Short mmCIF file of C-alpha atoms and ligand atoms in Angstrom, two decimals:
data_model
loop_
_atom_site.label_atom_id
_atom_site.label_comp_id
_atom_site.label_asym_id
_atom_site.label_seq_id
_atom_site.Cartn_x
_atom_site.Cartn_y
_atom_site.Cartn_z
CA MET A 30 0.00 0.00 0.00
CA SER A 31 1.53 3.29 -1.06
CA ALA A 32 0.53 6.64 0.38
CA PRO A 33 -1.64 8.77 -1.86
CA ARG A 34 0.25 11.31 -3.91
CA ARG A 35 0.34 14.68 -2.28
CA ALA A 36 1.03 17.75 -4.35
CA VAL A 37 2.88 20.79 -3.09
CA HIS A 38 1.45 24.23 -3.52
CA PRO A 39 4.25 26.71 -2.69
CA LYS A 40 2.29 29.87 -3.52
CA SER A 41 -0.78 28.80 -1.57
CA ARG A 42 1.46 27.83 1.31
CA LYS A 43 3.12 31.29 1.33
CA LEU A 44 -0.25 33.01 1.09
CA PHE A 45 -1.58 30.95 3.98
CA GLN A 46 1.42 31.95 6.09
CA ARG A 47 0.70 35.61 5.30
CA ALA A 48 -3.02 35.06 5.93
CA GLN A 49 -2.41 33.58 9.36
CA ALA A 50 -0.63 36.78 10.35
CA VAL A 51 -3.64 38.92 9.43
CA LEU A 52 -6.89 36.91 9.26
CA ALA A 53 -8.25 35.02 12.25
CA GLY A 54 -7.03 31.47 11.65
CA GLY A 55 -5.93 32.51 8.16
CA VAL A 56 -9.42 32.20 6.69
CA ASP A 57 -12.83 33.86 6.83
CA SER A 58 -14.79 30.65 7.35
CA PRO A 59 -13.35 27.66 9.23
CA VAL A 60 -13.88 24.78 6.78
CA ARG A 61 -11.68 26.60 4.25
CA ALA A 62 -8.60 25.98 6.41
CA PHE A 63 -8.52 22.24 5.46
CA ARG A 64 -8.22 21.24 9.14
CA ALA A 65 -10.37 18.16 8.52
CA VAL A 66 -8.17 16.86 5.69
CA GLY A 67 -4.72 18.23 6.56
CA GLY A 68 -2.32 20.29 4.48
CA ASP A 69 -2.52 23.96 3.61
CA PRO A 70 -5.66 25.32 1.95
CA LEU A 71 -5.49 26.22 -1.71
CA PHE A 72 -5.76 29.89 -2.46
CA ILE A 73 -7.90 30.40 -5.53
CA ARG A 74 -6.85 32.85 -8.19
CA ARG A 75 -9.71 32.50 -10.64
CA ALA A 76 -12.34 30.15 -11.94
CA ALA A 77 -14.44 29.50 -15.02
CA GLY A 78 -17.17 26.93 -15.65
CA ALA A 79 -16.50 23.84 -13.52
CA CYS A 80 -12.80 24.65 -13.07
CA ILE A 81 -10.89 26.56 -10.43
CA VAL A 82 -7.25 27.62 -10.72
CA ASP A 83 -5.12 27.94 -7.60
CA ALA A 84 -2.35 30.44 -6.83
CA ASP A 85 0.22 27.99 -8.23
CA GLY A 86 -1.62 27.87 -11.54
CA ARG A 87 -2.99 24.33 -11.10
CA ARG A 88 -6.47 23.57 -12.42
CA TYR A 89 -9.07 21.48 -10.64
CA ILE A 90 -12.54 20.22 -11.40
CA ASP A 91 -14.46 21.93 -8.61
CA TYR A 92 -17.09 20.14 -6.51
CA VAL A 93 -17.27 22.82 -3.83
CA MET A 94 -18.76 25.44 -6.15
CA SER A 95 -18.65 28.03 -3.39
CA TRP A 96 -20.59 25.54 -1.23
CA GLY A 97 -23.62 25.52 -3.46
CA PRO A 98 -24.52 28.88 -4.96
CA LEU A 99 -22.94 28.30 -8.38
CA ILE A 100 -25.52 26.07 -10.02
CA HIS A 101 -24.62 27.59 -13.41
CA GLY A 102 -20.87 27.22 -12.85
CA HIS A 103 -18.18 29.80 -12.18
CA ALA A 104 -18.35 33.19 -13.85
CA PRO A 105 -20.87 32.47 -16.61
CA ARG A 106 -20.45 35.14 -19.26
CA GLY A 107 -24.02 36.40 -19.11
CA LEU A 108 -23.82 36.85 -15.35
CA VAL A 109 -20.53 38.71 -15.58
CA ARG A 110 -22.07 41.09 -18.14
CA THR A 111 -25.18 41.54 -16.01
CA LEU A 112 -23.08 42.38 -12.97
CA ALA A 113 -20.93 44.86 -14.88
CA ALA A 114 -24.03 46.64 -16.12
CA ALA A 115 -25.57 46.69 -12.64
CA ALA A 116 -22.36 48.02 -11.09
CA ALA A 117 -22.24 50.83 -13.62
CA ARG A 118 -25.69 51.96 -12.41
CA GLY A 119 -24.55 52.08 -8.77
CA THR A 120 -23.51 49.43 -6.26
CA SER A 121 -25.83 50.27 -3.37
CA PHE A 122 -28.51 52.84 -2.62
CA GLY A 123 -30.00 52.00 0.76
CA ALA A 124 -33.35 52.58 -0.92
CA PRO A 125 -35.73 50.19 -2.68
CA THR A 126 -35.10 49.09 -6.27
CA GLU A 127 -37.17 47.35 -8.91
CA LEU A 128 -34.70 44.45 -8.86
CA GLU A 129 -35.82 43.42 -5.37
CA VAL A 130 -39.45 43.37 -6.46
CA THR A 131 -38.64 41.33 -9.55
CA LEU A 132 -36.50 38.82 -7.66
CA GLY A 133 -39.13 38.56 -4.92
CA ASP A 134 -41.68 37.85 -7.61
CA ARG A 135 -39.48 35.11 -9.10
CA VAL A 136 -39.02 33.50 -5.69
CA ARG A 137 -42.76 33.51 -5.08
CA ARG A 138 -43.47 32.05 -8.47
CA LEU A 139 -40.97 29.20 -7.88
CA MET A 140 -42.07 28.61 -4.27
CA PRO A 141 -45.74 29.56 -4.04
CA TRP A 142 -45.88 28.96 -0.27
CA ILE A 143 -43.66 32.02 0.09
CA GLU A 144 -46.36 34.69 0.01
CA ARG A 145 -44.05 37.41 1.28
CA VAL A 146 -40.27 37.50 1.31
CA ARG A 147 -37.54 39.59 2.97
CA PHE A 148 -34.04 39.68 1.50
CA VAL A 149 -31.06 39.57 3.84
CA ASN A 150 -27.34 39.02 3.28
CA SER A 151 -26.71 35.43 4.33
CA GLY A 152 -28.34 32.16 5.27
CA THR A 153 -27.37 32.82 8.87
CA GLU A 154 -29.41 36.02 8.89
CA ALA A 155 -32.34 34.24 7.24
CA ALA A 156 -32.51 31.51 9.90
CA MET A 157 -31.93 33.95 12.75
CA SER A 158 -34.74 36.18 11.50
CA ALA A 159 -37.13 33.28 10.83
CA ALA A 160 -36.62 32.16 14.45
CA ARG A 161 -37.49 35.65 15.66
CA VAL A 162 -40.67 35.74 13.57
CA ALA A 163 -41.70 32.26 14.73
CA ARG A 164 -41.16 33.21 18.36
CA ALA A 165 -43.07 36.46 17.94
CA ALA A 166 -45.95 34.77 16.12
CA THR A 167 -46.41 32.03 18.70
CA GLY A 168 -45.36 33.84 21.85
CA ARG A 169 -43.15 30.81 22.61
CA ASP A 170 -39.38 30.74 23.06
CA ARG A 171 -38.33 27.19 22.28
CA ILE A 172 -37.28 25.90 18.90
CA VAL A 173 -36.54 22.38 17.74
CA LYS A 174 -33.65 21.53 15.44
CA PHE A 175 -32.14 18.26 14.28
CA GLU A 176 -28.74 16.99 15.26
CA GLY A 177 -26.41 17.44 12.26
CA CYS A 178 -28.55 20.09 10.54
CA TYR A 179 -26.91 23.50 10.14
CA HIS A 180 -28.80 26.76 10.13
CA GLY A 181 -25.91 29.23 10.14
CA HIS A 182 -24.03 30.48 13.15
CA ALA A 183 -26.62 32.48 15.11
CA ASP A 184 -26.65 31.59 18.82
CA PRO A 185 -29.93 29.60 18.94
CA PHE A 186 -28.60 27.14 16.34
CA LEU A 187 -25.12 26.43 17.73
CA VAL A 188 -26.59 23.80 19.96
CA LYS A 189 -26.33 20.04 20.37
CA ALA A 190 -28.37 17.57 22.35
CA GLY A 191 -27.93 17.81 26.10
CA SER A 192 -26.91 14.79 28.13
CA GLY A 193 -29.12 12.31 29.93
CA ALA A 194 -32.87 12.60 30.02
CA LEU A 195 -32.84 16.33 29.38
CA THR A 196 -33.73 17.34 25.85
CA LEU A 197 -32.59 20.91 26.44
CA GLY A 198 -29.69 21.79 24.16
CA THR A 199 -26.16 22.67 25.18
CA PRO A 200 -23.94 25.10 23.26
CA THR A 201 -21.58 23.74 20.60
CA SER A 202 -19.51 26.90 20.86
CA PRO A 203 -18.18 28.94 23.73
CA GLY A 204 -19.85 32.32 23.73
CA VAL A 205 -23.35 30.91 23.24
CA PRO A 206 -25.19 31.55 26.51
CA ALA A 207 -26.42 28.39 28.22
CA ALA A 208 -29.81 30.11 28.60
CA THR A 209 -30.04 30.60 24.82
CA ALA A 210 -29.04 27.02 24.12
CA ALA A 211 -31.57 25.73 26.64
CA ASP A 212 -34.35 27.12 24.44
CA THR A 213 -33.19 24.92 21.56
CA LEU A 214 -34.34 21.31 21.67
CA VAL A 215 -32.57 18.73 19.57
CA ALA A 216 -34.25 15.85 17.73
CA THR A 217 -32.96 13.08 15.46
CA TYR A 218 -33.20 13.54 11.69
CA ASN A 219 -35.53 11.05 9.96
CA ASP A 220 -36.95 10.02 13.33
CA LEU A 221 -40.48 11.35 13.79
CA GLY A 222 -40.72 9.62 17.16
CA SER A 223 -37.91 11.81 18.49
CA VAL A 224 -39.79 14.92 17.38
CA GLU A 225 -43.00 13.72 18.94
CA ARG A 226 -41.23 13.07 22.26
CA VAL A 227 -39.67 16.55 22.29
CA LEU A 228 -42.97 18.24 21.40
CA ASP A 229 -44.80 16.22 24.06
CA GLU A 230 -42.26 17.02 26.72
CA HIS A 231 -42.33 20.73 25.89
CA HIS A 232 -46.01 20.94 25.02
CA GLY A 233 -47.11 24.51 24.46
CA ALA A 234 -43.56 25.89 24.65
CA VAL A 235 -42.23 25.27 21.13
CA ALA A 236 -42.44 28.02 18.50
CA ALA A 237 -41.02 26.16 15.52
CA VAL A 238 -39.35 23.09 14.15
CA PHE A 239 -36.40 23.97 11.92
CA VAL A 240 -35.30 21.38 9.40
CA GLU A 241 -33.15 21.06 6.31
CA PRO A 242 -35.69 19.19 4.15
CA ILE A 243 -32.69 17.57 2.45
CA ALA A 244 -29.89 17.54 5.00
CA GLY A 245 -26.66 18.85 3.51
CA ASN A 246 -24.49 19.70 6.48
CA MET A 247 -23.78 16.26 7.92
CA GLY A 248 -22.98 15.22 4.39
CA VAL A 249 -26.00 14.71 2.17
CA VAL A 250 -28.85 12.83 3.87
CA PRO A 251 -32.19 12.72 2.07
CA PRO A 252 -35.42 12.73 4.07
CA ALA A 253 -36.89 9.28 4.63
CA GLU A 254 -40.22 8.54 2.95
CA GLY A 255 -42.93 10.37 4.90
CA PHE A 256 -40.54 12.25 7.20
CA LEU A 257 -41.38 15.76 5.98
CA ALA A 258 -45.11 15.08 5.70
CA GLY A 259 -44.95 13.60 9.20
CA LEU A 260 -43.29 16.77 10.49
CA ARG A 261 -46.04 18.84 8.89
CA ALA A 262 -48.70 16.74 10.63
CA LEU A 263 -46.94 16.88 14.02
CA CYS A 264 -46.50 20.65 13.74
CA ASP A 265 -50.17 21.10 12.83
CA ARG A 266 -51.23 18.95 15.77
CA GLU A 267 -49.08 20.92 18.23
CA GLN A 268 -49.68 24.30 16.52
CA VAL A 269 -45.97 24.67 16.00
CA LEU A 270 -44.55 26.41 12.94
CA LEU A 271 -42.59 24.35 10.43
CA VAL A 272 -39.54 26.12 9.02
CA PHE A 273 -37.71 24.65 6.04
CA ASP A 274 -34.12 25.76 5.85
CA GLU A 275 -33.70 25.51 2.09
CA VAL A 276 -30.46 27.46 1.97
CA ILE A 277 -28.91 24.50 0.13
CA SER A 278 -31.95 22.66 -1.25
CA GLY A 279 -33.74 25.79 -2.49
CA PHE A 280 -33.47 25.98 -6.30
CA ARG A 281 -31.22 22.90 -6.20
CA ALA A 282 -33.46 19.95 -5.28
CA SER A 283 -35.75 21.37 -7.96
CA ALA A 284 -36.56 24.89 -9.15
CA GLY A 285 -39.17 24.89 -6.38
CA GLY A 286 -36.75 23.49 -3.82
CA ALA A 287 -37.41 20.50 -1.59
CA GLN A 288 -40.88 21.87 -0.77
CA GLY A 289 -41.78 21.67 -4.46
CA LEU A 290 -40.16 18.28 -4.89
CA PHE A 291 -41.86 16.63 -1.91
CA GLY A 292 -45.05 18.73 -1.92
CA VAL A 293 -44.83 19.59 1.78
CA ARG A 294 -45.79 23.12 2.87
CA PRO A 295 -43.58 24.93 5.34
CA ASP A 296 -44.86 27.99 7.22
CA LEU A 297 -41.55 29.77 6.74
CA THR A 298 -38.62 29.12 4.42
CA CYS A 299 -34.99 30.17 4.69
CA LEU A 300 -33.09 30.72 1.48
CA GLY A 301 -29.48 31.51 0.60
CA LYS A 302 -26.69 30.28 -1.63
CA ILE A 303 -28.26 29.85 -5.14
CA ILE A 304 -30.62 32.78 -4.56
CA GLY A 305 -27.61 35.10 -4.75
CA GLY A 306 -25.91 33.39 -7.70
CA GLY A 307 -22.54 33.68 -5.92
CA LEU A 308 -23.11 37.08 -4.32
CA PRO A 309 -24.00 37.43 -0.64
CA VAL A 310 -27.78 37.01 -0.39
CA GLY A 311 -30.19 35.25 1.91
CA ALA A 312 -33.94 35.49 2.27
CA TYR A 313 -36.72 34.33 4.51
CA GLY A 314 -40.36 34.23 3.70
CA GLY A 315 -43.59 32.36 3.96
CA ARG A 316 -47.15 32.87 5.11
CA ARG A 317 -48.30 36.40 4.63
CA ASP A 318 -49.71 36.71 8.17
CA LEU A 319 -46.34 35.68 9.60
CA MET A 320 -44.22 37.89 7.36
CA GLU A 321 -46.43 40.89 8.05
CA LEU A 322 -45.21 40.71 11.63
CA VAL A 323 -41.85 41.98 10.32
CA ALA A 324 -41.12 45.71 10.50
CA PRO A 325 -42.26 48.06 9.08
CA SER A 326 -45.67 46.33 8.68
CA GLY A 327 -45.32 44.69 12.10
CA PRO A 328 -43.37 44.92 15.35
CA VAL A 329 -40.64 42.30 14.73
CA TYR A 330 -37.44 44.22 14.09
CA GLN A 331 -35.08 43.13 11.34
CA ALA A 332 -33.05 45.37 9.01
CA GLY A 333 -29.96 45.49 6.80
CA THR A 334 -27.79 48.25 5.34
CA LEU A 335 -26.95 46.21 2.26
CA SER A 336 -30.07 44.03 2.15
CA GLY A 337 -31.49 43.74 -1.37
CA ASN A 338 -28.21 45.01 -2.76
CA PRO A 339 -28.65 45.67 -6.50
CA LEU A 340 -25.60 43.65 -7.59
CA ALA A 341 -26.72 40.71 -5.47
CA MET A 342 -30.32 40.99 -6.72
CA ALA A 343 -29.13 41.14 -10.34
CA ALA A 344 -27.03 38.01 -9.81
CA GLY A 345 -29.94 36.21 -8.14
CA LEU A 346 -32.32 37.14 -10.91
CA TRP A 347 -29.92 36.02 -13.63
CA THR A 348 -29.48 32.73 -11.80
CA LEU A 349 -33.16 31.99 -11.07
CA ASP A 350 -34.19 32.87 -14.61
CA ARG A 351 -32.10 29.97 -15.92
CA LEU A 352 -33.44 27.11 -13.81
CA THR A 353 -34.93 24.99 -16.58
CA PRO A 354 -36.30 21.43 -16.31
CA ARG A 355 -33.55 20.47 -18.73
CA LEU A 356 -30.91 21.74 -16.30
CA TYR A 357 -32.26 19.57 -13.47
CA ARG A 358 -32.50 16.50 -15.71
CA ARG A 359 -28.91 16.97 -16.78
CA LEU A 360 -27.64 17.57 -13.22
CA ALA A 361 -29.48 14.47 -11.97
CA ARG A 362 -27.96 12.37 -14.76
CA LEU A 363 -24.42 13.59 -14.06
CA ASN A 364 -24.91 13.11 -10.33
CA ALA A 365 -26.17 9.55 -10.79
CA THR A 366 -23.17 8.76 -13.01
CA LEU A 367 -20.76 10.20 -10.47
CA ALA A 368 -22.42 8.44 -7.53
CA ALA A 369 -22.42 5.07 -9.31
CA GLY A 370 -18.81 5.61 -10.47
CA LEU A 371 -17.60 6.33 -6.95
CA ALA A 372 -19.50 3.37 -5.50
CA ASP A 373 -18.14 1.00 -8.20
CA ALA A 374 -14.58 2.23 -7.70
CA ALA A 375 -14.84 1.68 -3.95
CA ARG A 376 -16.26 -1.80 -4.42
CA ALA A 377 -13.46 -2.71 -6.83
CA ALA A 378 -10.87 -1.45 -4.34
CA GLY A 379 -12.53 -3.12 -1.35
CA VAL A 380 -13.07 0.18 0.44
CA PRO A 381 -16.35 0.48 2.39
CA LEU A 382 -18.27 3.44 0.94
CA GLN A 383 -21.88 4.61 1.07
CA VAL A 384 -22.74 7.21 -1.53
CA ASN A 385 -25.78 9.31 -0.65
CA ALA A 386 -27.01 11.11 -3.73
CA VAL A 387 -30.02 13.29 -4.39
CA GLY A 388 -30.56 15.69 -7.29
CA SER A 389 -27.22 17.40 -7.90
CA LEU A 390 -25.82 16.68 -4.44
CA LEU A 391 -23.86 13.74 -3.16
CA THR A 392 -21.61 12.65 -0.32
CA PRO A 393 -19.41 9.58 -0.33
CA PHE A 394 -19.33 8.38 3.29
CA PHE A 395 -16.46 6.06 4.21
CA THR A 396 -18.57 3.63 6.20
CA ARG A 397 -20.44 0.33 5.84
CA ALA A 398 -23.50 1.75 7.63
CA ALA A 399 -26.41 3.30 5.74
CA VAL A 400 -26.28 7.03 6.55
CA ARG A 401 -29.70 8.39 7.49
CA ASP A 402 -28.96 10.68 10.44
CA PHE A 403 -26.10 12.34 12.30
CA GLN A 404 -25.21 9.29 14.34
CA SER A 405 -24.81 7.06 11.30
CA ALA A 406 -22.92 9.85 9.47
CA CYS A 407 -20.48 9.84 12.39
CA THR A 408 -19.59 6.20 11.70
CA ALA A 409 -17.65 7.49 8.67
CA ASP A 410 -13.87 7.12 8.73
CA THR A 411 -12.74 10.73 8.46
CA ALA A 412 -9.08 9.73 8.09
CA ALA A 413 -10.06 7.70 5.01
CA TYR A 414 -11.93 10.68 3.62
CA ALA A 415 -8.86 12.85 4.19
CA ARG A 416 -6.70 10.43 2.17
CA PHE A 417 -9.32 10.28 -0.56
CA PHE A 418 -9.45 14.07 -0.65
CA GLN A 419 -5.66 14.39 -0.94
CA GLY A 420 -5.55 11.74 -3.66
CA LEU A 421 -8.19 13.54 -5.70
CA LEU A 422 -6.60 16.93 -5.16
CA ALA A 423 -3.27 15.60 -6.45
CA ARG A 424 -5.12 14.41 -9.56
CA GLY A 425 -6.83 17.69 -10.35
CA VAL A 426 -10.15 17.25 -8.56
CA TYR A 427 -11.24 19.58 -5.74
CA PRO A 428 -13.81 17.93 -3.47
CA PRO A 429 -15.09 19.49 -0.24
CA PRO A 430 -12.34 19.47 2.40
CA SER A 431 -14.49 17.61 4.94
CA GLN A 432 -16.32 14.27 5.07
CA PHE A 433 -19.48 15.98 6.33
CA GLU A 434 -20.23 18.21 3.34
CA GLY A 435 -22.09 17.86 0.09
CA TRP A 436 -20.44 17.74 -3.34
CA PHE A 437 -22.09 20.24 -5.67
CA LEU A 438 -22.60 19.81 -9.39
CA SER A 439 -23.27 22.67 -11.78
CA ALA A 440 -24.47 23.22 -15.31
CA ALA A 441 -20.83 23.68 -16.28
CA HIS A 442 -19.76 20.15 -15.30
CA THR A 443 -19.48 17.84 -18.32
CA GLU A 444 -19.62 14.08 -18.85
CA ARG A 445 -15.87 14.33 -19.36
CA ASP A 446 -15.36 16.04 -15.99
CA ILE A 447 -17.34 13.26 -14.33
CA ALA A 448 -15.37 10.55 -16.14
CA LYS A 449 -12.07 12.19 -15.12
CA THR A 450 -13.26 12.42 -11.55
CA ILE A 451 -14.26 8.77 -11.45
CA ALA A 452 -10.87 7.78 -12.91
CA ALA A 453 -9.08 9.86 -10.27
CA ALA A 454 -11.25 8.29 -7.56
CA ARG A 455 -10.51 4.79 -8.87
CA GLU A 456 -6.74 5.36 -8.72
CA THR A 457 -6.97 6.92 -5.26
CA LEU A 458 -9.21 4.19 -3.83
CA GLU A 459 -6.91 1.48 -5.26
CA GLU A 460 -4.03 3.06 -3.36
CA MET A 461 -6.16 3.18 -0.23
CA GLY A 462 -7.67 -0.33 -0.45
C1 PLP B 522 -24.93 27.52 4.34
C2 PLP B 522 -26.11 27.29 5.17
C3 PLP B 522 -26.60 28.25 6.07
C4 PLP B 522 -25.85 29.51 6.38
O1 PLP B 522 -25.73 30.34 5.28
P1 PLP B 522 -24.58 31.47 5.29
O2 PLP B 522 -24.86 32.24 4.06
O3 PLP B 522 -23.29 30.70 5.28
O4 PLP B 522 -24.74 32.25 6.53
C5 PLP B 522 -27.80 28.02 6.70
N1 PLP B 522 -28.48 26.90 6.48
C6 PLP B 522 -28.05 25.94 5.65
C7 PLP B 522 -28.89 24.72 5.41
C8 PLP B 522 -26.83 26.09 4.98
O5 PLP B 522 -26.38 25.12 4.19
#
């Protein structure tokens, strides 16, 4: 057994040294630092289509795609032109623009359960604001989330299950007050019984259940048959709001998101990533009566200096206007080919691998166990993933630098990219097996 090839990246390494002297931890978001896979992070110089080029001039087929927003690939020409034209008209006004109305209209047309929408600047802001609205609407403080689901880094969501019989959450980060975490209750993904128990135990105290309708932040985990509909029924029974965090699945699972795909109605929806086409945008929206609680029509305060930014709105509009059925068919085909190719390569090499794939998302988990929740995701061998990652990177493929992330396909990925990726995976897995 030989160690996987490991490339050197002298310019990225130098940049990371400089970065560590000026940026906290050398990066602006932790996963970028490659801590989960080892080695120095690549600094990216430019990108086009499905390819990124690092500071050392090496090219990679990209499966990070900015963690999801780039469903049409990097720097599509039409988007670049649209952005240039928008910038020439002014980059920010702090006043309403037609672009916000038009994009809001597009969102509503694609997700009809969003009767009113508010644009913000990130998925974090969307989830934080949706929690505030849910609490205001119900007069209750507690929220339920699922272990392994991510809703951004606002305090109420940086919470894991408490120990013992208590279902009250405990902080996953210092700096989150214990009192805040105690208002977050943690249930098990794909386990309606766990939700029922939490709602029973905290009857009359829960404002909302937050869920990623397709989990993407413990690696990709699709909802089990009936799970989302079951959540809807439980929430109706307990008069609890159901909030779909579609920051990843929105406009990716289908043009209408997971709610369109599965036909389950959330009361509120959080959006991000694709909705900004690679610029910083988030949004939350839903039932009109709930959204009218938000200032200025209602008392729930939420604001943003750059919210509805015209460049971001223009990018979102360009992106949403190109979500054709053909695009989703093509993405699903490529994803199925990639998933099957990875699974076959692992089988041939005798490496245990479970590939979870849905739509244009997949995660290869290095485990024998079926992955359907956080606990089973945690059976994955993260050291094996790290070796797989390094082997692919050395062969010109850039997968997410963590086992517990989704791989993202885009319109720019080709059959040839997929074939090259499978070949690189086959070589790497043979070395590992
Ligand atoms: C990325 C993500 C967020 C946070 O979005 P940011 O724009 O990074 O703040 C929230 N929820 C889900 C499901 C996400 O994947």
